[in-house]
Short mmCIF file of C-alpha atoms in Angstrom, two decimals:
data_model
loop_
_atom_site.label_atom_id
_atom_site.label_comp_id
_atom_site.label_asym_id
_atom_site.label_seq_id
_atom_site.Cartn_x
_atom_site.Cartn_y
_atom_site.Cartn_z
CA UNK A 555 0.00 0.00 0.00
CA UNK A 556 1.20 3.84 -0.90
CA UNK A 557 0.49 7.05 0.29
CA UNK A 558 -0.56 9.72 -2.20
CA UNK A 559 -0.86 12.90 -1.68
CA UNK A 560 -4.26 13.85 -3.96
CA UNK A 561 -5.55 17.77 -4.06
CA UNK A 562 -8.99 18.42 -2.86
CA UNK A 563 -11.33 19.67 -5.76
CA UNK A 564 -11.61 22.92 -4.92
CA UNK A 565 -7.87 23.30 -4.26
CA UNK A 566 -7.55 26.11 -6.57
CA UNK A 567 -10.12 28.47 -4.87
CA UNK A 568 -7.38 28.36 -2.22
CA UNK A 569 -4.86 30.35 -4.23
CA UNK A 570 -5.75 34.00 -3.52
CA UNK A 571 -5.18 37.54 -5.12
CA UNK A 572 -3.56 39.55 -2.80
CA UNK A 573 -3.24 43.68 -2.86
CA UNK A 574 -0.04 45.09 -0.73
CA UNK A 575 -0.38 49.18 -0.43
CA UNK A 576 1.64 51.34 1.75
CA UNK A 577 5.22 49.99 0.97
CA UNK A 578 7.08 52.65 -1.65
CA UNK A 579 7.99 49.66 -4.24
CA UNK A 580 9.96 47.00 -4.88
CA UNK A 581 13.03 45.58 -4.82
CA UNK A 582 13.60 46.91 -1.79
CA UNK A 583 16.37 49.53 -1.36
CA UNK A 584 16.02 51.02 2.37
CA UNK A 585 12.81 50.79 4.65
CA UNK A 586 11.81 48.08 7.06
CA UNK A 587 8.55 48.10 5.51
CA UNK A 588 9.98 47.76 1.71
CA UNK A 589 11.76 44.48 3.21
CA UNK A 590 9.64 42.95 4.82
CA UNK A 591 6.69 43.45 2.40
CA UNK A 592 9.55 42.35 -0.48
CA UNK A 593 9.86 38.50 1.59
CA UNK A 594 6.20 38.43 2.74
CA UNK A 595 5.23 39.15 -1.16
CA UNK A 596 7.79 36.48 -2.27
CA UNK A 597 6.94 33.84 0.20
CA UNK A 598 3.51 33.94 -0.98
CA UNK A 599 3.97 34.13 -4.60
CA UNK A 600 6.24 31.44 -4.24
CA UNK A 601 3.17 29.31 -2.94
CA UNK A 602 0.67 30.08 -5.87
CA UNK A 603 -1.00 32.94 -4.63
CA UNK A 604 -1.34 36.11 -6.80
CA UNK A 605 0.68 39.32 -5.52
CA UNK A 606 0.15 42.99 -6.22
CA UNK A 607 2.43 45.32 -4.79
CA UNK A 608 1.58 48.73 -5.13
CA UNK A 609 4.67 51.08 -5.81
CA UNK A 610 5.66 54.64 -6.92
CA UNK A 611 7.92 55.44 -9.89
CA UNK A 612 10.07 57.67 -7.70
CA UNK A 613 10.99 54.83 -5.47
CA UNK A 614 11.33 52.27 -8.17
CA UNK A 615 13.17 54.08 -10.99
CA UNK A 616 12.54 51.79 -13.52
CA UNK A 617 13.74 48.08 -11.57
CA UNK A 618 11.77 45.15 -11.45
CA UNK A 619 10.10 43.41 -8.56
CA UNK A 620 11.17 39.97 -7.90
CA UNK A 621 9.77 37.14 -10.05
CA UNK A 622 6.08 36.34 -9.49
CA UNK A 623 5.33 39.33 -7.90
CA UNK A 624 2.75 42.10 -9.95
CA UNK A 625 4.54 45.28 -9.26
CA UNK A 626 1.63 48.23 -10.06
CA UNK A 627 2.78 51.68 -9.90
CA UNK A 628 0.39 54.29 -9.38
CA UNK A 629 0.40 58.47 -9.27
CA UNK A 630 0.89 60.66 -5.53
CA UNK A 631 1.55 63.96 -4.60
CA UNK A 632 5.85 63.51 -4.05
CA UNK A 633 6.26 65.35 -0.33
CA UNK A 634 6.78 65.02 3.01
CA UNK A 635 3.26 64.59 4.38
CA UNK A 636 1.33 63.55 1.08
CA UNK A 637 3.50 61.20 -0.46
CA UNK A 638 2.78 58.07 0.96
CA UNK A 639 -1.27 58.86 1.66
CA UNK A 640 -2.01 60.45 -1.85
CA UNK A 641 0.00 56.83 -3.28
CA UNK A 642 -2.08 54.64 -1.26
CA UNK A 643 -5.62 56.08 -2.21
CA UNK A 644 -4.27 55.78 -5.99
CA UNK A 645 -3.29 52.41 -5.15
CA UNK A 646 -6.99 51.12 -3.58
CA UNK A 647 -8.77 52.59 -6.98
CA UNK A 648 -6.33 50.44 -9.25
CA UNK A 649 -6.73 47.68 -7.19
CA UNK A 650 -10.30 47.37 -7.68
CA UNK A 651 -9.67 45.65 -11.44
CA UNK A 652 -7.56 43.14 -9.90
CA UNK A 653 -11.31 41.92 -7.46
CA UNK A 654 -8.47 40.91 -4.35
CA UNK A 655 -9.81 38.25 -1.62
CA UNK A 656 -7.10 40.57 0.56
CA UNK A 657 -6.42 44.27 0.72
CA UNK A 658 -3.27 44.35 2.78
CA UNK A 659 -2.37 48.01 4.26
CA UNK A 660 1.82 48.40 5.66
CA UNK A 661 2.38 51.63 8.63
CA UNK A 662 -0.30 52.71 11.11
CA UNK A 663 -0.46 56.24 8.57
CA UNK A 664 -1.76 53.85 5.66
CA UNK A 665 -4.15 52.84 7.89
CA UNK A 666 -6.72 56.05 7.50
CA UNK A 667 -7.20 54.79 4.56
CA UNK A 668 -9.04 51.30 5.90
CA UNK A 669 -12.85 52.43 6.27
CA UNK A 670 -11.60 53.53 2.25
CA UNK A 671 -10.64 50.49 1.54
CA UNK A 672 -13.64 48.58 2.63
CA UNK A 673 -15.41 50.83 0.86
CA UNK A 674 -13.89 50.43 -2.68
CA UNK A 675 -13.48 47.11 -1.69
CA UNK A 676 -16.63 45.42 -0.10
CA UNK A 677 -15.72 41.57 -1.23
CA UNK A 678 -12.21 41.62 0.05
CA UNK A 679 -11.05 41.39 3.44
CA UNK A 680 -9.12 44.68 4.93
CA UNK A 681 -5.75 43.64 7.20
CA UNK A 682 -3.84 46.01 8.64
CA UNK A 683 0.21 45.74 9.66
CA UNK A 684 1.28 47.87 12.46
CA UNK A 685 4.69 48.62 12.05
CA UNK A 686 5.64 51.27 14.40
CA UNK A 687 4.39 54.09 16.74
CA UNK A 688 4.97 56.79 13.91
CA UNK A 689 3.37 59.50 15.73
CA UNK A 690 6.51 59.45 18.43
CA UNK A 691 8.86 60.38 15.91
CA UNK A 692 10.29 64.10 15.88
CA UNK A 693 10.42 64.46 12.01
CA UNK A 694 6.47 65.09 12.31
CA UNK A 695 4.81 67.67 13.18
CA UNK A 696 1.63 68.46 15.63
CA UNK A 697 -0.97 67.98 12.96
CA UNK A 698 1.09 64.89 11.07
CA UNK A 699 1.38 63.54 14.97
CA UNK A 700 -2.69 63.86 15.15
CA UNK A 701 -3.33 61.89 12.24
CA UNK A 702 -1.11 59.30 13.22
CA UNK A 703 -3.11 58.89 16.61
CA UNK A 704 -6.48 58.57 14.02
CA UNK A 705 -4.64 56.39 11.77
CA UNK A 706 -3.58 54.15 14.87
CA UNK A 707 -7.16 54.29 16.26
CA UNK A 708 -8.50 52.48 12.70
CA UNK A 709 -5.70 50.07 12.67
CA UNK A 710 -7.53 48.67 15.30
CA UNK A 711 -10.80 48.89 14.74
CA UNK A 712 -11.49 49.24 11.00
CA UNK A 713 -9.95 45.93 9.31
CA UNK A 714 -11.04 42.85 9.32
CA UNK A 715 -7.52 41.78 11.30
CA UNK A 716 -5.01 43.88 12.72
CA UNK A 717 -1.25 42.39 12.37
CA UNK A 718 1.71 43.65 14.76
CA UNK A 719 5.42 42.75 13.84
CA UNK A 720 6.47 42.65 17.60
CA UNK A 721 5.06 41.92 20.93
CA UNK A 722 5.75 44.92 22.20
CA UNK A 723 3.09 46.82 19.81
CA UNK A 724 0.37 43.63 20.86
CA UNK A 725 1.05 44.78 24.19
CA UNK A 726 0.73 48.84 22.88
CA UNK A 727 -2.09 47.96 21.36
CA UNK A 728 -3.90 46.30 23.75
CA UNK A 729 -3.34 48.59 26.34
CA UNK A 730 -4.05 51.60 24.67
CA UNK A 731 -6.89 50.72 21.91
CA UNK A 732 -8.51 47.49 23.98
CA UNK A 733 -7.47 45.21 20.46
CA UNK A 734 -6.07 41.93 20.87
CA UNK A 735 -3.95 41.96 17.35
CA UNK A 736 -2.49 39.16 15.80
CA UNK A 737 1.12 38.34 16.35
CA UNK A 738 3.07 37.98 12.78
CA UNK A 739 7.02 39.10 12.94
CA UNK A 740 9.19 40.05 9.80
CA UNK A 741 9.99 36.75 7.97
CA UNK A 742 13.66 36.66 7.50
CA UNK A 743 15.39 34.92 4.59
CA UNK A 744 18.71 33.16 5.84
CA UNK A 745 21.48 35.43 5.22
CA UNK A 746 23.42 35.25 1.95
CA UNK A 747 27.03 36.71 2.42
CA UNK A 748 29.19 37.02 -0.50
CA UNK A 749 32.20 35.07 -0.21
CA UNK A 750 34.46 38.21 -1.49
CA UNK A 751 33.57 40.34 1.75
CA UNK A 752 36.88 41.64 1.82
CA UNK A 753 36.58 43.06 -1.97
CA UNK A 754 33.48 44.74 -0.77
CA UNK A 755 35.34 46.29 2.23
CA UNK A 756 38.54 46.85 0.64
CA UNK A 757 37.49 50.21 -1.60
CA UNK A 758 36.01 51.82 1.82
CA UNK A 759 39.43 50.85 3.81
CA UNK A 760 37.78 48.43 6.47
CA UNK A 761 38.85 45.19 7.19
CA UNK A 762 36.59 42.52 8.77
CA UNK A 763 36.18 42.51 12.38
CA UNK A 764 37.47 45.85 12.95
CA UNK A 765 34.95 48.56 12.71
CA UNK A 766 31.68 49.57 13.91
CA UNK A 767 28.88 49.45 12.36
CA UNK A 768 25.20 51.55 11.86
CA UNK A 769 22.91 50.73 9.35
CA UNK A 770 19.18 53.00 9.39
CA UNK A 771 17.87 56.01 8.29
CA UNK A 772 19.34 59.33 9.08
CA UNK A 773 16.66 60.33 10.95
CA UNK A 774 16.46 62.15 15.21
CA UNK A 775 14.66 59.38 16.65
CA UNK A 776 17.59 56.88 16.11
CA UNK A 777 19.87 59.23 17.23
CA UNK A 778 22.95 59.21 15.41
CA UNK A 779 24.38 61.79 16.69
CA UNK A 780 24.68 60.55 19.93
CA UNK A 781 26.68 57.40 18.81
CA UNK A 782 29.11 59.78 16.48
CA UNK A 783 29.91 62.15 20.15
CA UNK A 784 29.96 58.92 21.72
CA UNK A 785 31.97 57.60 19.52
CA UNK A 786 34.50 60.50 19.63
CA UNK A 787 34.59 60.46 23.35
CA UNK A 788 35.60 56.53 22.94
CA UNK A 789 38.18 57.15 20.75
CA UNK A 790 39.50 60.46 22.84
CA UNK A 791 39.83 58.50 25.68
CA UNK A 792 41.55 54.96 24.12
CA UNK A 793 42.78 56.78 20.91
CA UNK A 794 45.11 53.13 20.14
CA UNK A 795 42.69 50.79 20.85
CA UNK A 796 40.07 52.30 18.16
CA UNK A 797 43.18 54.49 15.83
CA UNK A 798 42.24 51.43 12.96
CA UNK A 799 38.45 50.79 14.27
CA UNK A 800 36.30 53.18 12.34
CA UNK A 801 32.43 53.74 12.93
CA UNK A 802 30.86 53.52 9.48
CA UNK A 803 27.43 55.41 9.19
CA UNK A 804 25.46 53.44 5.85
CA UNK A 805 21.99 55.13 5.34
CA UNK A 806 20.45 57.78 3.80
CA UNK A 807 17.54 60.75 4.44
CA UNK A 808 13.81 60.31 4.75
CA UNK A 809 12.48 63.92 4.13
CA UNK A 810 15.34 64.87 7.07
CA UNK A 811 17.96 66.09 4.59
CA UNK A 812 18.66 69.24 6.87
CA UNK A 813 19.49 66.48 9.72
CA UNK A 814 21.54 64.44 7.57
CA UNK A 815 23.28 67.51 6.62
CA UNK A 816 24.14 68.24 10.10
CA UNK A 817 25.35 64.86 10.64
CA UNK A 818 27.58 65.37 7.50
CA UNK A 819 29.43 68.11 9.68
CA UNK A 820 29.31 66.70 12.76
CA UNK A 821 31.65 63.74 10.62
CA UNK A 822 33.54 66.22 9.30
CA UNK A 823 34.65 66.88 13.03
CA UNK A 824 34.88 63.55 14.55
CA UNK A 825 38.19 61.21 13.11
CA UNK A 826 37.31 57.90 12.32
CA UNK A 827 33.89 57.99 11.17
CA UNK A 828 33.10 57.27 7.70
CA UNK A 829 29.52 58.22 6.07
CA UNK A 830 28.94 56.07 2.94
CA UNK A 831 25.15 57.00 2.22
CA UNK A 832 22.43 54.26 1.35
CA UNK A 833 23.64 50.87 0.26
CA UNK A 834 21.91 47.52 -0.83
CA UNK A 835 22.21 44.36 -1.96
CA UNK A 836 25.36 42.39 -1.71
CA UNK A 837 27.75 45.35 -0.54
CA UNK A 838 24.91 45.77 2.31
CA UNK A 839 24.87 42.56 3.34
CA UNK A 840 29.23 42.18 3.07
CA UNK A 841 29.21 45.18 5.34
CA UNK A 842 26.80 44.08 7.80
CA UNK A 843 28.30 40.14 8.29
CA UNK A 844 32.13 42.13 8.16
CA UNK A 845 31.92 44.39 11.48
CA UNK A 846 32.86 44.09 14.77
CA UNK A 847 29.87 45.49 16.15
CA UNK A 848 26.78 46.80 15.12
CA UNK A 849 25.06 49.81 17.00
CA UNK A 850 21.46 50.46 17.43
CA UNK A 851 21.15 53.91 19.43
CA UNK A 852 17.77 54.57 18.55
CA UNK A 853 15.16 56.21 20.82
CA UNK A 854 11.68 54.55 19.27
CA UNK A 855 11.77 51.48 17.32
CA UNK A 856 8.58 48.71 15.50
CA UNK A 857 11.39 45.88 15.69
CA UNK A 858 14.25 46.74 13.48
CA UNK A 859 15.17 44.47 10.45
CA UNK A 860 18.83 45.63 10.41
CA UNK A 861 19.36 44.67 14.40
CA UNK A 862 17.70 40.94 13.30
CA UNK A 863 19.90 40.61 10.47
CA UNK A 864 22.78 41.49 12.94
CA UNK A 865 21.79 39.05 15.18
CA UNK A 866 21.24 36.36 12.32
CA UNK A 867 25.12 37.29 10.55
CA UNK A 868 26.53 36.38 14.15
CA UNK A 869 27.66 39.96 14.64
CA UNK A 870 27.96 41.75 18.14
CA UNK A 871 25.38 44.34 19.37
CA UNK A 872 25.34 47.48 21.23
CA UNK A 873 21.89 48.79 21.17
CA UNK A 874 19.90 50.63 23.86
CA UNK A 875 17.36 48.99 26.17
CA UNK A 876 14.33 50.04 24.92
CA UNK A 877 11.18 46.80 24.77
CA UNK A 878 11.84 46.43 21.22
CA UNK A 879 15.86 45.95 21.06
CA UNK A 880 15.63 43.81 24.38
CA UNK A 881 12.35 41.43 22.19
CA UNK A 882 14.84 41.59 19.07
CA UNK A 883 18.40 40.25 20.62
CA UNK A 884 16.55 38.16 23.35
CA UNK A 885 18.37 40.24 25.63
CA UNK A 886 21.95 39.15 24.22
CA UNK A 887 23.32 42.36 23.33
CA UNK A 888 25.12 45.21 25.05
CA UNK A 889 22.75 48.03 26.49
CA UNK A 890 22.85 51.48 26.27
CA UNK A 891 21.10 53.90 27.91
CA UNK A 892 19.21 56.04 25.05
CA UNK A 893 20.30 59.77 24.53
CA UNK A 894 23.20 58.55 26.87
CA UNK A 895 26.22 59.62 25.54
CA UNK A 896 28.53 58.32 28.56
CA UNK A 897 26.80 54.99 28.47
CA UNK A 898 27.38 54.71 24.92
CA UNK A 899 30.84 55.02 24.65
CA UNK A 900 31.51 52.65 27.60
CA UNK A 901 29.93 50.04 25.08
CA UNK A 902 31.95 51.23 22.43
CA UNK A 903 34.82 50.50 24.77
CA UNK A 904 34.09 47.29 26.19
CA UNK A 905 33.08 46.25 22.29
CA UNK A 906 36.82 47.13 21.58
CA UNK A 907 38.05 44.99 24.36
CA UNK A 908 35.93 41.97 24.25
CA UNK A 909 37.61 38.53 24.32
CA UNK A 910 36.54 36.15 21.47
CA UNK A 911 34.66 33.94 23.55
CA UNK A 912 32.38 36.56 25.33
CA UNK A 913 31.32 37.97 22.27
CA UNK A 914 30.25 34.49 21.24
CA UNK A 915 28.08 34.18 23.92
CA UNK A 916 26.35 37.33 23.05
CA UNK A 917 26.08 36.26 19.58
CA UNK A 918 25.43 32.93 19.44
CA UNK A 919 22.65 33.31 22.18
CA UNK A 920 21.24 36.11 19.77
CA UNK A 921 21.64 34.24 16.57
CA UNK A 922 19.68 31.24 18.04
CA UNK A 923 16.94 33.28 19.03
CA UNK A 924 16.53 35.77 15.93
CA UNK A 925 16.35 32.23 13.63
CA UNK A 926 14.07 30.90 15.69
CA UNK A 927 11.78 34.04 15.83
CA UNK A 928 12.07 34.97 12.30
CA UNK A 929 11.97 31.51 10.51
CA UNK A 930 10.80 32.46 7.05
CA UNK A 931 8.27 29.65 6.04
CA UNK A 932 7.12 29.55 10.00
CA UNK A 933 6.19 33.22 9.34
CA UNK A 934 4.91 32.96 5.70
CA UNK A 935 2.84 30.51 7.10
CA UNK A 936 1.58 32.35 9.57
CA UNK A 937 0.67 34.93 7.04
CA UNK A 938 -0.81 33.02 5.18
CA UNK A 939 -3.18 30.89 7.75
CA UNK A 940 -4.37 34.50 8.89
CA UNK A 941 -5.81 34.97 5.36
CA UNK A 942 -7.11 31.97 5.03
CA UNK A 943 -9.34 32.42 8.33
CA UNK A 944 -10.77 35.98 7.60
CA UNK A 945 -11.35 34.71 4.09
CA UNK A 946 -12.86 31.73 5.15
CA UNK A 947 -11.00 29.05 3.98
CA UNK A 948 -9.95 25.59 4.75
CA UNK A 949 -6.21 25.93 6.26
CA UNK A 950 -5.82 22.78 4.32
CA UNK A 951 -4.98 22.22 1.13
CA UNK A 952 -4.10 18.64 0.22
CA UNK A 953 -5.48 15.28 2.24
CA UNK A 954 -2.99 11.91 2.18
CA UNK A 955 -5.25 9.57 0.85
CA UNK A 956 -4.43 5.34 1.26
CA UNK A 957 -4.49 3.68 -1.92
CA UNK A 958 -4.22 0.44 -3.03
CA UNK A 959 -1.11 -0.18 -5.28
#
C-alpha cells in the first residue's frame, strides 16, 4: 500500500489575489517596511498565490520586482506629508480591477485609509500591519502627529484583522486601543554573504572585524548623533585601541535632509567615522556580516530588520534597552542607555576589548533566538493561515489519501 498525496477539488479556490499598499515599491532599497513586504510578497507568490504590490515610480526608478510578484505603480503627490497617503488612495482605486480576496495596508499612517478600503473594496477582506508608533517620531509635526493617533485608532478597529510585527506593539495595542492583534514578525530569509567580503570592504578601507557598524535612516529618533559624540569620546579616551576601528554610518535621508546635513558636519569633526550614504544588496549585506559590532542607538523602534539581520550574521550588538531591542536580541546584546552619551561610549569601549569567547556568547545566544523568531516559512505561514481564516478558507490544502497499489 502507498500514500498519495491527492488535491482536494476545490484546491484552486485556495490560491488568492492579494493587494499590498503602503510599501514605496519594490526591490527593496532602504525601509523596514519595503523588506519585509519584499519577503512576505515572495513567500507567498512562491506558494501560488497572486501578488500585487503597489509602488511609486520615484521609489522604483525603472527596476523590477522579484519574479512572481505584480509590481503596479500608481500616481501621488511627491512630499513630506502627502506622499505616501495620496500613493495609497491611488493604489486602492487600481486595485479594484484586480477583485483581491485581501487588501493588505503596511504603517499605522496607511491605515486612515481602511474604512476607504472597505469601501472600494466590499468583497475583500481589509488587514492592517502595524509597524511602528509613527506618531513618536520628531520628524512630524503636531498635525502629522494627530493623524497618526487617528490612523492608529483604525488600525484597530477598522480591518477585518489587525497584524503587529512585535510583541511589544500587541502589548501597545492592547493597552491603549482594547485590540487583541495578531502576532506575525518580519519573515527573515537566511542570510546570503558574499564570499568576497573583503573586496566589498577593501574600496572603503575596512577590514573585517574591525569597525563599527550603523545601518538605518538618518533620521532624530535613532539618534545618530549621539553614537558619532559617543563615539569621539571613545576614541579620545583609548585613541590606540580604536586608531584602525572606524564607525561607518550606511543610510540615507527620509524627508530629514537638513538632519543628515548636520550629521555630514558633525563627521567632518569627529576622526574615524566614515559616512557612505544608502547601500543595498550584496555590498549591504558584506558590510553588515564584516563588522565588529553593530550599534542600534535609537530612541523609538517597531522591531528593526537591520538589528535581526545582525543578530542572524553572528555579529555583536550594542543597542539601547528600549522593549523592542531587548524582544529583538533576546536580551543578548550590550545596552545602552538612550540619549546617553557616557553609556554609549563605555559600550563602544568594552566592544573594543571583548575577548573572542564573550562575544560568542552574546552572539550565538542572539543568533539562536533571531532564527528561531524569524523563521521564514514559519512566518509565511503564519501569514498566510491568517488569510485563510478571515477569508474563510480551509487551512488545508491537500489530504494523504491510502491507496491500493
Amino acid at each position: 500500500m502507498r500514500r498519495f498525496w491527492y488535491e482536494q477539488p476545490f484546491a484552486l479556490s485556495l490560491l488568492m489575489v492579494i493587494a499590498m499598499i503602503g510599501q514605496k515599491g519594490l526591490p527593496a532599497r532602504s525601509g523596514g517596511i519595503e523588506r519585509h513586504v519584499e519577503t512576505l510578497a515572495s513567500g507567498l507568490a512562491s506558494r501560488g498565490h497572486r501578488v500585487l504590490v503597489f509602488g511609486r515610480a520615484w521609489y522604483v526608478a525603472g527596476t523590477k520586482a522579484p519574479a512572481g510578484i505584480e509590481q503596479v505603480l500608481t500616481p501621488g503627490i511627491r512630499t513630506k506629508h502627502l506622499d505616501a497617503i495620496t500613493h495609497s488612495v491611488t493604489a486602492l482605486m487600481a486595485a479594484r480591477r484586480a477583485r483581491p480576496d485581501v487588501v493588505h495596508l503596511h504603517g499605522a499612517g496607511i491605515a486612515l485609509l481602511s474604512p476607504l478600503a472597505r469601501l472600494l473594496h466590499p468583497r475583500a477582506k481589509v488587514v492592517v500591519t502595524f509597524h511602528s508608533i509613527d506618531r513618536v517620531l520628531a520628524k512630524w509635526g503636531r498635525f502629522a502627529r494627530f493623524t497618526f493617533k487617528i490612523g492608529e485608532w483604525m488600525a484597530c478597529h477598522i480591518p477585518h484583522r489587525t497584524v503587529t510585527i512585535s510583541q511589544v506593539l500587541a502589548t501597545y495595542c492592547q493597552r491603549m486601543y482594547g485590540v487583541q492583534t495578531c502576532y506575525v514578525t518580519h519573515p527573515v530569509p537566511m542570510p546570503d554573504v558574499p564570499k568576497d567580503v573583503d573586496n566589498f570592504l577593501r574600496p572603503h578601507g575596512l577590514d573585517v572585524d574591525n569597525y563599527f557598524l550603523f545601518v538605518g535612516r538618518l533620521i532624530p529618533d535613532k539618534l545618530a548623533h549621539v553614537m558619532i559624540e559617543a563615539y569621539g569620546k571613545a576614541r579620545k579616551e583609548f585613541p590606540e585601541l580604536f586608531a584602525t576601528r572606524p564607525l561607518v554610518i550606511v543610510g540615507g535621508a527620509a524627508w530629514t535632509d537638513a538632519y543628515a546635513s548636520w550629521l555630514c558636519r558633525l563627521t567632518s569633526r569627529t576622526p574615524g567615522v566614515l559616512m557612505l550614504g544608502q547601500r543595498s544588496g550584496k555590498e549591504l549585506i558584506a558590510l553588515q556580516a564584516g563588522a565588529l559590532a553593530h550599534v542600534f542607538p535609537t530612541a523609538s523602534e517597531g522591531l528593526s530588520l537591520a538589528l535581526v539581520e545582525a543578530c542572524q550574521l553572528g555579529r555583536l550588538v550594542i543597542a539601547t534597552n528600549i522593549e523592542a531591542n531587548v524582544e529583538a536580541t533576546g536580551g543578548s546584546m550590550l545596552p545602552v542607555r538612550p540619549r546617553d552619551i557616557d553609556s554609549l561610549a563605555n559600550a563602544f569601549i568594552v566592544a573594543a576589548q571583548m575577548d573572542p569567547i564573550d562575544r560568542a556568547r552574546f552572539t550565538e545566544a542572539a543568533a539562536r533566538h533571531s532564527f528561531a523568531s524569524h523563521d521564514l516559512n514559519d512566518r509565511i505561514d503564519d501569514m498566510e493561515r491568517l488569510y485563510r481564516e478571515i477569508c474563510g478558507q480551509p487551512t488545508t490544502l491537500t489530504t494523504p489519501l491510502a491507496v491500493n497499489a
